[in-house]
Amino acid sequence: MKKNIFFIVLIISVLVAFASYSFFGKKTDFVSYKTFYQEVEDNKISTVSIASDKISFKYIGGESLFQTENPQSPNLKEYLLLHDVKVTEEKDGAEVFSMIFDILFYIIFFGSILIIFRKFISPNTFKSIRKTGIKFENIVGMEDLKKDMLQIAKLMKNPALCQKERIRLPKGILLEGEPGNGKTLFARALAGEADVNFIPAKATDFESMFMAIGPAKVKLLFAKARRKAPCIVFIDEFDGIGTRRNYSGSAIETENTRIVTALLNELDGFTPNKGILVLAATNSRQALDPALIRPGRFDAKYTVPAPDQESRIKLIEMYSRDKKFADTIKIEELARQFNGESCAHIESVINTAALNARQNNRSEINEEDIKNALHKN
């Protein structure tokens, strides 16, 4: 804000100084144009300064400045030069003001573009997290998925093992599942187990009102991944940027096609031994471009299921750790009511039930609270 005020004051000061000089400048003697023309003919004039409304000149050997009218003759400058007169052309106030205005316009125009690009394509757009603070022991259930992912975590920790056993680390892993089942949490846990950098991103990070910003951000993301390797790049809501390419010609489809193409180029641009693993989460695998998720790019595809009965019991116990249920509520029975529901939904219901109990001045959550919470959620 202070810089902007300083800049405005500086411009006003320049304009005031220019106006003051123009108005209060040194006064000169006036001669008729006929006399001036004759003096040029007689080779008595040394220098001439031509402005839009006047002509200023000096005689040979003199220092005094004289003025005459400017008839705007197209041949005047040639006439002066033929008589060995040194000629300069002045810009009038309107021209100077116009020039200053043009300069300000270009400064504001290109400054705005720079600010926009700085905002949308900043090197700090994607944050690298060194320690996620989460491991598989913090995740309830999904034991089979954990077992498979632990192998990948070991390979990322020991890249020499891949070369020794001639195992290729996957470039990408696709996690599919309903919203709220813990795909993001699982990605963070994998980075924690592998003890590598974690760079999270989501589909909305690549959206912009300007064309070509999305592909540029894809390149920025993978450039940072190469600098931070070994690392895991996690892209949430992957179906938001990796949808099937449609060549309808619309601006939205064209931008989507460019983003998918940029992703394809980046996935093909690094080798498995670079230590970069792309982990993508989606709610709809069918919506993704087939070329994007083919083997060699996303080698492994896993489904993150809704929690089973045993997992739901553990989740209820975890979410109600600081809460108290009435004696009439049996956790096993409550877990059955959550059959097919996501982890996030279970947490939300228990939290809403606790809020309902507090609203009614009760320290225990009863069956009515659970019923009302299920209805609200």
mmCIF file of C-alpha atoms in Angstrom:
data_model
loop_
_atom_site.group_PDB
_atom_site.id
_atom_site.type_symbol
_atom_site.label_atom_id
_atom_site.label_comp_id
_atom_site.label_asym_id
_atom_site.label_seq_id
_atom_site.Cartn_x
_atom_site.Cartn_y
_atom_site.Cartn_z
ATOM 1 C CA MET A 1 0.000 0.000 0.000
ATOM 2 C CA LYS A 2 2.839 2.431 0.894
ATOM 3 C CA LYS A 3 4.610 1.645 -2.396
ATOM 4 C CA ASN A 4 1.454 2.462 -4.355
ATOM 5 C CA ILE A 5 1.032 5.812 -2.557
ATOM 6 C CA PHE A 6 4.690 6.686 -3.200
ATOM 7 C CA PHE A 7 4.301 5.843 -6.885
ATOM 8 C CA ILE A 8 1.170 8.043 -7.238
ATOM 9 C CA VAL A 9 2.821 10.978 -5.417
ATOM 10 C CA LEU A 10 5.881 10.658 -7.668
ATOM 11 C CA ILE A 11 3.766 10.811 -10.855
ATOM 12 C CA ILE A 12 1.796 13.832 -9.593
ATOM 13 C CA SER A 13 5.053 15.608 -8.667
ATOM 14 C CA VAL A 14 6.460 15.049 -12.172
ATOM 15 C CA LEU A 15 3.301 16.404 -13.785
ATOM 16 C CA VAL A 16 3.234 19.461 -11.485
ATOM 17 C CA ALA A 17 6.924 20.143 -12.172
ATOM 18 C CA PHE A 18 6.347 19.911 -15.900
ATOM 19 C CA ALA A 19 3.329 22.247 -15.753
ATOM 20 C CA SER A 20 5.227 24.736 -13.570
ATOM 21 C CA TYR A 21 8.156 24.781 -15.959
ATOM 22 C CA SER A 22 5.835 25.305 -18.906
ATOM 23 C CA PHE A 23 4.001 28.159 -17.220
ATOM 24 C CA PHE A 24 6.780 29.861 -15.275
ATOM 25 C CA GLY A 25 9.640 29.050 -17.598
ATOM 26 C CA LYS A 26 12.096 31.634 -18.903
ATOM 27 C CA LYS A 27 10.375 34.318 -21.026
ATOM 28 C CA THR A 28 11.778 34.986 -24.517
ATOM 29 C CA ASP A 29 11.621 37.818 -27.067
ATOM 30 C CA PHE A 30 9.142 37.421 -29.896
ATOM 31 C CA VAL A 31 9.896 38.176 -33.562
ATOM 32 C CA SER A 32 7.693 37.862 -36.608
ATOM 33 C CA TYR A 33 7.848 34.753 -38.720
ATOM 34 C CA LYS A 34 8.766 36.896 -41.773
ATOM 35 C CA THR A 35 11.816 38.259 -39.929
ATOM 36 C CA PHE A 36 12.768 34.778 -38.742
ATOM 37 C CA TYR A 37 12.509 33.408 -42.272
ATOM 38 C CA GLN A 38 14.726 36.193 -43.616
ATOM 39 C CA GLU A 39 17.304 35.691 -40.862
ATOM 40 C CA VAL A 40 17.528 32.022 -41.830
ATOM 41 C CA GLU A 41 17.949 33.074 -45.454
ATOM 42 C CA ASP A 42 20.783 35.385 -44.379
ATOM 43 C CA ASN A 43 22.465 32.503 -42.401
ATOM 44 C CA LYS A 44 22.228 34.414 -39.080
ATOM 45 C CA ILE A 45 20.551 31.646 -37.057
ATOM 46 C CA SER A 46 22.477 28.758 -35.447
ATOM 47 C CA THR A 47 19.886 26.573 -33.654
ATOM 48 C CA VAL A 48 16.136 26.104 -33.893
ATOM 49 C CA SER A 49 13.785 24.189 -31.619
ATOM 50 C CA ILE A 50 10.409 23.403 -33.189
ATOM 51 C CA ALA A 51 7.348 22.890 -30.954
ATOM 52 C CA SER A 52 3.775 22.360 -32.075
ATOM 53 C CA ASP A 53 2.759 26.020 -31.522
ATOM 54 C CA LYS A 54 6.038 27.954 -31.607
ATOM 55 C CA ILE A 55 9.616 28.069 -32.876
ATOM 56 C CA SER A 56 12.485 28.965 -30.527
ATOM 57 C CA PHE A 57 15.867 29.963 -31.976
ATOM 58 C CA LYS A 58 19.254 31.508 -31.272
ATOM 59 C CA TYR A 59 21.419 33.715 -33.422
ATOM 60 C CA ILE A 60 24.964 32.753 -34.318
ATOM 61 C CA GLY A 61 27.267 33.832 -31.499
ATOM 62 C CA GLY A 62 24.363 34.762 -29.244
ATOM 63 C CA GLU A 63 22.900 33.128 -26.124
ATOM 64 C CA SER A 64 19.532 34.885 -26.023
ATOM 65 C CA LEU A 65 16.479 32.851 -26.959
ATOM 66 C CA PHE A 66 13.913 34.205 -29.408
ATOM 67 C CA GLN A 67 10.522 32.876 -30.463
ATOM 68 C CA THR A 68 8.215 33.084 -33.432
ATOM 69 C CA GLU A 69 5.032 31.423 -34.595
ATOM 70 C CA ASN A 70 5.012 27.947 -36.099
ATOM 71 C CA PRO A 71 3.003 27.938 -39.354
ATOM 72 C CA GLN A 72 3.222 24.122 -39.483
ATOM 73 C CA SER A 73 4.955 24.264 -42.850
ATOM 74 C CA PRO A 74 5.850 20.746 -44.058
ATOM 75 C CA ASN A 75 9.038 22.076 -45.707
ATOM 76 C CA LEU A 76 10.310 24.138 -42.815
ATOM 77 C CA LYS A 77 12.696 21.555 -41.371
ATOM 78 C CA GLU A 78 14.222 20.868 -44.786
ATOM 79 C CA TYR A 79 14.629 24.621 -45.367
ATOM 80 C CA LEU A 80 16.449 25.025 -42.043
ATOM 81 C CA LEU A 81 18.749 22.071 -42.626
ATOM 82 C CA LEU A 82 19.686 23.395 -46.073
ATOM 83 C CA HIS A 83 20.872 26.580 -44.328
ATOM 84 C CA ASP A 84 23.058 24.644 -41.834
ATOM 85 C CA VAL A 85 20.738 25.268 -38.908
ATOM 86 C CA LYS A 86 20.799 22.713 -36.076
ATOM 87 C CA VAL A 87 17.200 21.577 -35.630
ATOM 88 C CA THR A 88 15.521 19.883 -32.660
ATOM 89 C CA GLU A 89 11.832 19.020 -32.238
ATOM 90 C CA GLU A 90 10.088 19.411 -28.896
ATOM 91 C CA LYS A 91 7.154 17.446 -27.563
ATOM 92 C CA ASP A 92 4.321 19.591 -26.273
ATOM 93 C CA GLY A 93 2.470 19.095 -23.022
ATOM 94 C CA ALA A 94 -0.234 16.963 -24.614
ATOM 95 C CA GLU A 95 2.335 14.653 -26.163
ATOM 96 C CA VAL A 96 4.277 14.348 -22.905
ATOM 97 C CA PHE A 97 1.078 13.664 -20.983
ATOM 98 C CA SER A 98 0.063 11.083 -23.586
ATOM 99 C CA MET A 99 3.465 9.446 -23.331
ATOM 100 C CA ILE A 100 3.263 9.331 -19.514
ATOM 101 C CA PHE A 101 -0.259 7.918 -19.763
ATOM 102 C CA ASP A 102 0.940 5.226 -22.193
ATOM 103 C CA ILE A 103 3.812 4.302 -19.882
ATOM 104 C CA LEU A 104 1.455 4.068 -16.900
ATOM 105 C CA PHE A 105 -0.968 1.962 -18.925
ATOM 106 C CA TYR A 106 1.727 -0.547 -19.889
ATOM 107 C CA ILE A 107 3.077 -0.659 -16.338
ATOM 108 C CA ILE A 108 -0.414 -1.388 -14.955
ATOM 109 C CA PHE A 109 -1.242 -3.828 -17.775
ATOM 110 C CA PHE A 110 1.922 -5.910 -17.559
ATOM 111 C CA GLY A 111 1.999 -5.558 -13.771
ATOM 112 C CA SER A 112 -1.510 -7.031 -13.591
ATOM 113 C CA ILE A 113 -0.478 -9.932 -15.816
ATOM 114 C CA LEU A 114 2.588 -10.530 -13.641
ATOM 115 C CA ILE A 115 0.470 -10.504 -10.469
ATOM 116 C CA ILE A 116 -2.047 -12.915 -12.026
ATOM 117 C CA PHE A 117 0.629 -15.337 -13.154
ATOM 118 C CA ARG A 118 2.378 -14.974 -9.808
ATOM 119 C CA LYS A 119 -0.866 -15.881 -8.077
ATOM 120 C CA PHE A 120 -1.870 -18.780 -10.309
ATOM 121 C CA ILE A 121 1.564 -20.194 -11.136
ATOM 122 C CA SER A 122 3.493 -19.429 -7.984
ATOM 123 C CA PRO A 123 6.381 -21.756 -7.044
ATOM 124 C CA ASN A 124 4.605 -22.102 -3.684
ATOM 125 C CA THR A 125 1.359 -23.372 -5.240
ATOM 126 C CA PHE A 126 2.146 -26.940 -4.193
ATOM 127 C CA LYS A 127 3.503 -27.454 -0.691
ATOM 128 C CA SER A 128 5.963 -30.210 0.093
ATOM 129 C CA ILE A 129 5.370 -31.903 3.455
ATOM 130 C CA ARG A 130 8.398 -33.638 4.930
ATOM 131 C CA LYS A 131 6.627 -35.449 7.762
ATOM 132 C CA THR A 132 2.926 -36.278 7.517
ATOM 133 C CA GLY A 133 2.782 -37.594 11.075
ATOM 134 C CA ILE A 134 0.520 -40.474 9.990
ATOM 135 C CA LYS A 135 1.274 -44.167 9.511
ATOM 136 C CA PHE A 136 -0.806 -47.246 8.748
ATOM 137 C CA GLU A 137 -1.236 -47.930 12.462
ATOM 138 C CA ASN A 138 -3.340 -44.748 12.603
ATOM 139 C CA ILE A 139 -5.780 -46.134 10.021
ATOM 140 C CA VAL A 140 -8.563 -48.481 11.026
ATOM 141 C CA GLY A 141 -9.226 -51.477 8.753
ATOM 142 C CA MET A 142 -8.088 -51.917 5.124
ATOM 143 C CA GLU A 143 -5.598 -54.585 6.195
ATOM 144 C CA ASP A 144 -5.177 -56.125 2.715
ATOM 145 C CA LEU A 145 -4.510 -52.719 1.196
ATOM 146 C CA LYS A 146 -2.023 -51.901 3.926
ATOM 147 C CA LYS A 147 -0.147 -55.136 3.234
ATOM 148 C CA ASP A 148 0.249 -54.290 -0.461
ATOM 149 C CA MET A 149 1.243 -50.708 0.242
ATOM 150 C CA LEU A 150 3.824 -51.664 2.866
ATOM 151 C CA GLN A 151 5.765 -53.437 0.118
ATOM 152 C CA ILE A 152 5.778 -50.253 -1.961
ATOM 153 C CA ALA A 153 6.847 -48.212 1.091
ATOM 154 C CA LYS A 154 9.805 -50.575 1.634
ATOM 155 C CA LEU A 155 10.887 -50.213 -2.000
ATOM 156 C CA MET A 156 10.719 -46.415 -1.756
ATOM 157 C CA LYS A 157 12.828 -46.536 1.399
ATOM 158 C CA ASN A 158 15.367 -48.847 -0.215
ATOM 159 C CA PRO A 159 15.663 -47.987 -3.943
ATOM 160 C CA ALA A 160 18.766 -50.201 -4.180
ATOM 161 C CA LEU A 161 16.501 -53.164 -3.440
ATOM 162 C CA CYS A 162 14.593 -52.503 -6.676
ATOM 163 C CA GLN A 163 17.774 -52.677 -8.715
ATOM 164 C CA LYS A 164 19.050 -55.730 -6.882
ATOM 165 C CA GLU A 165 15.860 -57.716 -7.367
ATOM 166 C CA ARG A 166 15.094 -56.056 -10.723
ATOM 167 C CA ILE A 167 11.752 -54.834 -9.494
ATOM 168 C CA ARG A 168 10.199 -51.776 -11.099
ATOM 169 C CA LEU A 169 8.558 -49.356 -8.695
ATOM 170 C CA PRO A 170 5.138 -48.343 -10.045
ATOM 171 C CA LYS A 171 4.893 -44.839 -11.508
ATOM 172 C CA GLY A 172 1.345 -44.412 -10.338
ATOM 173 C CA ILE A 173 -1.257 -45.962 -8.055
ATOM 174 C CA LEU A 174 -4.970 -45.287 -8.409
ATOM 175 C CA LEU A 175 -7.200 -45.353 -5.336
ATOM 176 C CA GLU A 176 -10.903 -45.636 -6.060
ATOM 177 C CA GLY A 177 -13.680 -45.436 -3.538
ATOM 178 C CA GLU A 178 -16.673 -43.557 -2.237
ATOM 179 C CA PRO A 179 -16.075 -40.126 -0.682
ATOM 180 C CA GLY A 180 -15.119 -40.182 2.978
ATOM 181 C CA ASN A 181 -13.522 -43.630 3.092
ATOM 182 C CA GLY A 182 -10.049 -42.309 3.858
ATOM 183 C CA LYS A 183 -8.213 -42.131 0.525
ATOM 184 C CA THR A 184 -6.407 -38.911 1.477
ATOM 185 C CA LEU A 185 -5.555 -40.228 4.933
ATOM 186 C CA PHE A 186 -4.245 -43.428 3.358
ATOM 187 C CA ALA A 187 -2.000 -41.459 0.975
ATOM 188 C CA ARG A 188 -0.534 -39.505 3.887
ATOM 189 C CA ALA A 189 0.028 -42.749 5.795
ATOM 190 C CA LEU A 190 1.903 -44.257 2.843
ATOM 191 C CA ALA A 191 4.216 -41.236 2.737
ATOM 192 C CA GLY A 192 4.718 -41.594 6.491
ATOM 193 C CA GLU A 193 5.578 -45.281 6.189
ATOM 194 C CA ALA A 194 7.983 -44.646 3.301
ATOM 195 C CA ASP A 195 9.464 -41.616 5.113
ATOM 196 C CA VAL A 196 9.494 -39.516 1.931
ATOM 197 C CA ASN A 197 8.266 -36.053 0.974
ATOM 198 C CA PHE A 198 4.536 -35.683 0.380
ATOM 199 C CA ILE A 199 3.148 -33.187 -2.159
ATOM 200 C CA PRO A 200 -0.672 -32.987 -2.022
ATOM 201 C CA ALA A 201 -2.780 -31.497 -4.826
ATOM 202 C CA LYS A 202 -6.422 -31.543 -5.842
ATOM 203 C CA ALA A 203 -8.279 -31.022 -9.094
ATOM 204 C CA THR A 204 -9.318 -27.468 -8.212
ATOM 205 C CA ASP A 205 -5.624 -26.473 -7.969
ATOM 206 C CA PHE A 206 -5.405 -26.826 -11.757
ATOM 207 C CA GLU A 207 -8.538 -24.843 -12.565
ATOM 208 C CA SER A 208 -8.216 -21.274 -13.803
ATOM 209 C CA MET A 209 -10.178 -18.629 -15.682
ATOM 210 C CA PHE A 210 -7.196 -18.364 -18.033
ATOM 211 C CA MET A 211 -6.374 -20.882 -20.737
ATOM 212 C CA ALA A 212 -3.108 -22.882 -20.501
ATOM 213 C CA ILE A 213 -2.744 -22.244 -16.742
ATOM 214 C CA GLY A 214 -3.818 -25.827 -15.938
ATOM 215 C CA PRO A 215 -1.097 -27.529 -18.055
ATOM 216 C CA ALA A 216 1.478 -25.064 -16.695
ATOM 217 C CA LYS A 217 0.536 -26.070 -13.149
ATOM 218 C CA VAL A 218 0.912 -29.755 -14.052
ATOM 219 C CA LYS A 219 4.479 -29.043 -15.196
ATOM 220 C CA LEU A 220 5.102 -26.994 -12.042
ATOM 221 C CA LEU A 221 3.878 -29.856 -9.834
ATOM 222 C CA PHE A 222 6.145 -32.451 -11.415
ATOM 223 C CA ALA A 223 9.108 -30.065 -11.532
ATOM 224 C CA LYS A 224 8.795 -29.687 -7.759
ATOM 225 C CA ALA A 225 8.424 -33.480 -7.398
ATOM 226 C CA ARG A 226 11.729 -33.999 -9.208
ATOM 227 C CA ARG A 227 13.443 -31.539 -6.885
ATOM 228 C CA LYS A 228 11.917 -33.174 -3.790
ATOM 229 C CA ALA A 229 12.466 -36.816 -4.843
ATOM 230 C CA PRO A 230 12.027 -39.313 -3.360
ATOM 231 C CA CYS A 231 8.458 -38.217 -2.842
ATOM 232 C CA ILE A 232 4.795 -39.089 -3.261
ATOM 233 C CA VAL A 233 2.618 -36.809 -5.383
ATOM 234 C CA PHE A 234 -0.993 -37.152 -4.285
ATOM 235 C CA ILE A 235 -3.735 -35.834 -6.588
ATOM 236 C CA ASP A 236 -7.181 -35.862 -5.001
ATOM 237 C CA GLU A 237 -10.392 -35.671 -7.075
ATOM 238 C CA PHE A 238 -8.385 -37.041 -9.990
ATOM 239 C CA ASP A 239 -11.501 -37.436 -12.129
ATOM 240 C CA GLY A 240 -11.763 -33.624 -12.049
ATOM 241 C CA ILE A 241 -8.697 -33.227 -14.312
ATOM 242 C CA GLY A 242 -8.172 -36.663 -15.838
ATOM 243 C CA THR A 243 -11.533 -37.145 -17.539
ATOM 244 C CA ARG A 244 -11.817 -38.650 -21.005
ATOM 245 C CA ARG A 245 -10.670 -36.253 -23.688
ATOM 246 C CA ASN A 246 -13.445 -34.772 -25.771
ATOM 247 C CA TYR A 247 -12.523 -33.012 -29.003
ATOM 248 C CA SER A 248 -15.741 -31.005 -29.229
ATOM 249 C CA GLY A 249 -13.770 -27.797 -29.620
ATOM 250 C CA SER A 250 -15.222 -25.972 -26.594
ATOM 251 C CA ALA A 251 -12.828 -23.975 -24.435
ATOM 252 C CA ILE A 252 -13.459 -26.158 -21.370
ATOM 253 C CA GLU A 253 -12.861 -29.400 -23.275
ATOM 254 C CA THR A 254 -9.764 -27.949 -24.945
ATOM 255 C CA GLU A 255 -8.294 -26.995 -21.590
ATOM 256 C CA ASN A 256 -9.135 -30.427 -20.161
ATOM 257 C CA THR A 257 -7.442 -32.095 -23.140
ATOM 258 C CA ARG A 258 -4.326 -30.001 -22.578
ATOM 259 C CA ILE A 259 -4.220 -30.930 -18.891
ATOM 260 C CA VAL A 260 -4.568 -34.647 -19.666
ATOM 261 C CA THR A 261 -1.875 -34.380 -22.355
ATOM 262 C CA ALA A 262 0.429 -32.601 -19.890
ATOM 263 C CA LEU A 263 -0.172 -35.387 -17.350
ATOM 264 C CA LEU A 264 0.628 -38.031 -19.965
ATOM 265 C CA ASN A 265 3.852 -36.261 -20.898
ATOM 266 C CA GLU A 266 4.942 -35.903 -17.290
ATOM 267 C CA LEU A 267 4.138 -39.520 -16.399
ATOM 268 C CA ASP A 268 6.150 -40.668 -19.413
ATOM 269 C CA GLY A 269 8.912 -38.189 -18.648
ATOM 270 C CA PHE A 270 10.257 -39.806 -15.492
ATOM 271 C CA THR A 271 11.449 -43.335 -14.871
ATOM 272 C CA PRO A 272 10.508 -45.522 -11.891
ATOM 273 C CA ASN A 273 14.004 -45.253 -10.382
ATOM 274 C CA LYS A 274 13.575 -41.489 -9.972
ATOM 275 C CA GLY A 275 11.794 -42.113 -6.672
ATOM 276 C CA ILE A 276 8.549 -40.347 -7.615
ATOM 277 C CA LEU A 277 5.248 -42.101 -7.009
ATOM 278 C CA VAL A 278 1.968 -40.576 -8.184
ATOM 279 C CA LEU A 279 -0.962 -41.525 -5.989
ATOM 280 C CA ALA A 280 -4.326 -40.474 -7.398
ATOM 281 C CA ALA A 281 -7.727 -40.705 -5.731
ATOM 282 C CA THR A 282 -11.001 -40.835 -7.619
ATOM 283 C CA ASN A 283 -14.667 -41.541 -6.999
ATOM 284 C CA SER A 284 -15.231 -42.674 -10.591
ATOM 285 C CA ARG A 285 -12.592 -44.667 -12.419
ATOM 286 C CA GLN A 286 -14.858 -44.987 -15.469
ATOM 287 C CA ALA A 287 -14.681 -41.223 -16.033
ATOM 288 C CA LEU A 288 -10.891 -41.214 -16.419
ATOM 289 C CA ASP A 289 -9.116 -41.135 -19.766
ATOM 290 C CA PRO A 290 -8.045 -44.722 -20.659
ATOM 291 C CA ALA A 291 -4.630 -43.572 -21.874
ATOM 292 C CA LEU A 292 -3.966 -41.962 -18.525
ATOM 293 C CA ILE A 293 -4.566 -45.027 -16.352
ATOM 294 C CA ARG A 294 -3.144 -47.702 -18.631
ATOM 295 C CA PRO A 295 -0.404 -50.043 -17.266
ATOM 296 C CA GLY A 296 2.964 -48.336 -17.329
ATOM 297 C CA ARG A 297 1.471 -45.120 -16.009
ATOM 298 C CA PHE A 298 -0.864 -46.288 -13.253
ATOM 299 C CA ASP A 299 0.269 -49.859 -12.719
ATOM 300 C CA ALA A 300 -1.732 -50.541 -9.581
ATOM 301 C CA LYS A 301 -5.408 -49.862 -9.004
ATOM 302 C CA TYR A 302 -6.987 -50.396 -5.612
ATOM 303 C CA THR A 303 -10.468 -49.944 -4.208
ATOM 304 C CA VAL A 304 -10.773 -48.310 -0.807
ATOM 305 C CA PRO A 305 -13.863 -50.047 0.585
ATOM 306 C CA ALA A 306 -16.400 -48.940 3.134
ATOM 307 C CA PRO A 307 -15.420 -50.215 6.604
ATOM 308 C CA ASP A 308 -16.560 -53.707 7.564
ATOM 309 C CA GLN A 309 -18.262 -54.581 10.870
ATOM 310 C CA GLU A 310 -15.029 -54.981 12.802
ATOM 311 C CA SER A 311 -13.629 -51.734 11.405
ATOM 312 C CA ARG A 312 -16.863 -49.890 12.186
ATOM 313 C CA ILE A 313 -16.647 -50.992 15.813
ATOM 314 C CA LYS A 314 -13.079 -49.678 16.046
ATOM 315 C CA LEU A 315 -14.081 -46.427 14.344
ATOM 316 C CA ILE A 316 -16.970 -45.857 16.754
ATOM 317 C CA GLU A 317 -14.653 -46.477 19.704
ATOM 318 C CA MET A 318 -12.105 -44.042 18.251
ATOM 319 C CA TYR A 319 -14.616 -41.294 17.447
ATOM 320 C CA SER A 320 -16.347 -41.611 20.829
ATOM 321 C CA ARG A 321 -13.132 -41.664 22.845
ATOM 322 C CA ASP A 322 -14.007 -38.422 24.660
ATOM 323 C CA LYS A 323 -17.762 -39.027 24.602
ATOM 324 C CA LYS A 324 -20.046 -41.229 26.674
ATOM 325 C CA PHE A 325 -22.842 -43.490 25.419
ATOM 326 C CA ALA A 326 -25.890 -44.410 27.463
ATOM 327 C CA ASP A 327 -25.981 -47.994 28.788
ATOM 328 C CA THR A 328 -28.803 -48.804 26.356
ATOM 329 C CA ILE A 329 -26.501 -48.313 23.357
ATOM 330 C CA LYS A 330 -24.478 -51.334 22.312
ATOM 331 C CA ILE A 331 -21.543 -50.508 20.054
ATOM 332 C CA GLU A 332 -21.964 -53.741 18.052
ATOM 333 C CA GLU A 333 -25.578 -52.901 17.297
ATOM 334 C CA LEU A 334 -24.669 -49.314 16.478
ATOM 335 C CA ALA A 335 -21.970 -50.549 14.076
ATOM 336 C CA ARG A 336 -24.573 -52.598 12.189
ATOM 337 C CA GLN A 337 -26.658 -49.444 11.687
ATOM 338 C CA PHE A 338 -23.652 -47.948 9.893
ATOM 339 C CA ASN A 339 -23.374 -50.836 7.436
ATOM 340 C CA GLY A 340 -22.198 -49.509 4.054
ATOM 341 C CA GLU A 341 -21.489 -46.016 5.407
ATOM 342 C CA SER A 342 -18.143 -44.229 5.045
ATOM 343 C CA CYS A 343 -15.708 -43.415 7.851
ATOM 344 C CA ALA A 344 -16.512 -39.719 7.502
ATOM 345 C CA HIS A 345 -20.247 -40.383 7.791
ATOM 346 C CA ILE A 346 -19.787 -42.412 10.981
ATOM 347 C CA GLU A 347 -17.713 -39.619 12.552
ATOM 348 C CA SER A 348 -20.265 -36.996 11.519
ATOM 349 C CA VAL A 349 -23.200 -38.928 13.004
ATOM 350 C CA ILE A 350 -21.454 -39.460 16.347
ATOM 351 C CA ASN A 351 -20.414 -35.806 16.512
ATOM 352 C CA THR A 352 -23.955 -34.617 15.674
ATOM 353 C CA ALA A 353 -25.374 -36.963 18.308
ATOM 354 C CA ALA A 354 -22.985 -35.514 20.904
ATOM 355 C CA LEU A 355 -24.048 -31.969 19.964
ATOM 356 C CA ASN A 356 -27.700 -32.974 20.296
ATOM 357 C CA ALA A 357 -27.083 -34.440 23.765
ATOM 358 C CA ARG A 358 -25.282 -31.270 24.892
ATOM 359 C CA GLN A 359 -28.124 -29.137 23.531
ATOM 360 C CA ASN A 360 -30.493 -31.078 25.768
ATOM 361 C CA ASN A 361 -28.186 -30.741 28.796
ATOM 362 C CA ARG A 362 -27.227 -34.410 28.873
ATOM 363 C CA SER A 363 -23.722 -35.806 29.338
ATOM 364 C CA GLU A 364 -24.584 -39.145 27.693
ATOM 365 C CA ILE A 365 -25.528 -39.897 24.084
ATOM 366 C CA ASN A 366 -28.737 -41.923 23.938
ATOM 367 C CA GLU A 367 -30.597 -43.743 21.159
ATOM 368 C CA GLU A 368 -32.744 -40.677 20.371
ATOM 369 C CA ASP A 369 -29.597 -38.621 19.753
ATOM 370 C CA ILE A 370 -28.290 -41.267 17.352
ATOM 371 C CA LYS A 371 -31.640 -41.438 15.573
ATOM 372 C CA ASN A 372 -31.798 -37.652 15.113
ATOM 373 C CA ALA A 373 -28.159 -37.570 13.927
ATOM 374 C CA LEU A 374 -28.807 -40.305 11.368
ATOM 375 C CA HIS A 375 -31.800 -38.356 10.093
ATOM 376 C CA LYS A 376 -29.768 -35.129 9.749
ATOM 377 C CA ASN A 377 -26.828 -36.826 8.044
#
